[in-house]
Coordinates of C-alpha atoms in Angstrom, one line a residue:
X733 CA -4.3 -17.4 -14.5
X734 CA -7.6 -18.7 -16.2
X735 CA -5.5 -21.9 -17.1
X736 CA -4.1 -22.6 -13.7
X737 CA -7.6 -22.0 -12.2
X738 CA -9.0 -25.1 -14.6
X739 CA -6.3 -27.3 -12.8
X740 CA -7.8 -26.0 -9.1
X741 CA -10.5 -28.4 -7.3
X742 CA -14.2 -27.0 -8.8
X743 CA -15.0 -25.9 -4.8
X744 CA -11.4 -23.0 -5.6
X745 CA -12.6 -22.6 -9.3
X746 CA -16.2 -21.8 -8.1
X747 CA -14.2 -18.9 -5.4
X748 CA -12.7 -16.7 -8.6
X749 CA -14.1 -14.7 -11.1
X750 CA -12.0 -13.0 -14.0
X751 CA -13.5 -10.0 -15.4
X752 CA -12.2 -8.1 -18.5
X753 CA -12.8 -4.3 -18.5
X754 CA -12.2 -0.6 -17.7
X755 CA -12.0 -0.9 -13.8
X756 CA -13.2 2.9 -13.8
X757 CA -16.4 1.7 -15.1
X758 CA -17.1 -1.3 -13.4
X759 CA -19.9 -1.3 -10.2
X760 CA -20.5 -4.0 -7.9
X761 CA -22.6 -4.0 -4.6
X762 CA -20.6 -2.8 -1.2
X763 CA -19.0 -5.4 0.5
X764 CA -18.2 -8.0 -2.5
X765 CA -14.9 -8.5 -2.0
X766 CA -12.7 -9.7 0.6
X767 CA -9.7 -8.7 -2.2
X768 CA -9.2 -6.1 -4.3
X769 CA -5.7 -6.9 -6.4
X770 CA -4.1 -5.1 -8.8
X771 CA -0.8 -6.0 -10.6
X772 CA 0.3 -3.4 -13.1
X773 CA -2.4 -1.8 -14.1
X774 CA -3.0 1.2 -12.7
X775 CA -0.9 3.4 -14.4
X776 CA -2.8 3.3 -17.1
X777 CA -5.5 5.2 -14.9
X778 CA -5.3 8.8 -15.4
X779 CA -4.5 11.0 -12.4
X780 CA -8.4 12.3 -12.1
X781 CA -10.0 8.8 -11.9
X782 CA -7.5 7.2 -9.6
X783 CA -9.5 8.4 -6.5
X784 CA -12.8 8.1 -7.4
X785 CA -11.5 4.2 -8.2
X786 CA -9.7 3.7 -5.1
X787 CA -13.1 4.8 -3.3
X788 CA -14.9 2.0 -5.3
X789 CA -12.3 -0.5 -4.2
X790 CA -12.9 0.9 -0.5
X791 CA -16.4 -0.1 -0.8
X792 CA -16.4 -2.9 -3.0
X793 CA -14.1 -5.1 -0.4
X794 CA -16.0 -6.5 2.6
X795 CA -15.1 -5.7 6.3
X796 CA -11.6 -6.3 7.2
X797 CA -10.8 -6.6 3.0
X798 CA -7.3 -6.4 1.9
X799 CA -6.6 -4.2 -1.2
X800 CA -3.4 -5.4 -2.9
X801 CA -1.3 -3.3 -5.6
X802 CA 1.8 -3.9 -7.3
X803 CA 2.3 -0.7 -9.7
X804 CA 5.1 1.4 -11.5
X805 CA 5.8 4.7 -10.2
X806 CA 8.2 7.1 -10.1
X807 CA 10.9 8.9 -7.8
X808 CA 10.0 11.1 -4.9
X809 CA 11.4 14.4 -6.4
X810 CA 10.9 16.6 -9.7
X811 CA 10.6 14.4 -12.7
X812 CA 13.3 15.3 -15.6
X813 CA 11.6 16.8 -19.0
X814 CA 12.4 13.2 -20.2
X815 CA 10.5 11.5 -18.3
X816 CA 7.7 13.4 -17.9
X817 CA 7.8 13.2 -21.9
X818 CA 7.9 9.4 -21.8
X819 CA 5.2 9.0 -19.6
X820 CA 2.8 11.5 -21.8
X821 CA 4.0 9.5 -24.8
X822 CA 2.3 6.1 -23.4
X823 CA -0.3 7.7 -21.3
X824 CA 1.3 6.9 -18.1
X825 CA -0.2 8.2 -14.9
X826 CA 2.8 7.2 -12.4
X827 CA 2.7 8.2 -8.7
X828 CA 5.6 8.1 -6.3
X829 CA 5.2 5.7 -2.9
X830 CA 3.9 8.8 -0.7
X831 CA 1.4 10.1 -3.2
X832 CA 0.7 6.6 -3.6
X833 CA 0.0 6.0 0.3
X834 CA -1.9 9.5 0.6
X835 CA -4.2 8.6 -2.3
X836 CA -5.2 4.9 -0.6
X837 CA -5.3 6.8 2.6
X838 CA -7.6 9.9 1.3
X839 CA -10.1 7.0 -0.4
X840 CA -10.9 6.1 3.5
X841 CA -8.3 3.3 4.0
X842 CA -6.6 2.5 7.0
X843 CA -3.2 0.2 8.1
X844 CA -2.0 2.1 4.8
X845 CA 1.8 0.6 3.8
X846 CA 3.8 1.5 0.7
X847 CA 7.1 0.5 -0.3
X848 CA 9.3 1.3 -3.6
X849 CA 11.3 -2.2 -4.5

């Protein structure tokens, strides 16, 4: 993404910002962001600090924001022993679409729309 962006006009270039880190400890002043995106990434965010993060989102993004998430999750019902051993071997924190929707709703947003493709 970095190399594409060198290819933009410098007025885009000067619009994006690429930060490496632990989202769960970054901080930036409410109202930064008209987007908060996330592409497969947030399973790696343990179950306990995925609210506390979707709150930071909620107050990072500006007015009117847009958060954006493409994730892995898992099935509605009872996950089988195998599974739920896979996902403890690599740390995994998967949520199904409704948990998912409930947790971006409890975090304060609104207009909240999930789907599993």
């Amino acid at each position: 993404a970095q190399a594409r962006l060198k290819e933009e006009p410098k007025a885009i270039q000067d619009l994006c910002t690429f930060v490496l880190g632990d989202a769960c400890e970054l901080d930036y002043e409410p109202s930064t962001f008209d987007v908060v995106y996330s592409r497969d990434a947030l399973l790696h965010v343990p179950y306990d600090k995925k609210l506390p993060l979707f709150q930071k989102f909620r107050e990072w993004l500006k007015p009117g924001g847009q958060l954006l998430i493409s994730d892995y999750g898992c099935g509605e019902g009872e996950l089988s022993e195998e599974m739920r051993v896979y996902m403890a071997k690599r740390q995994y924190a998967l949520l199904s679409p409704t948990s998912y929707g409930k947790l971006v709703k409890d975090a304060g947003f609104g207009h909240v729309g999930c789907q599993d493709r």
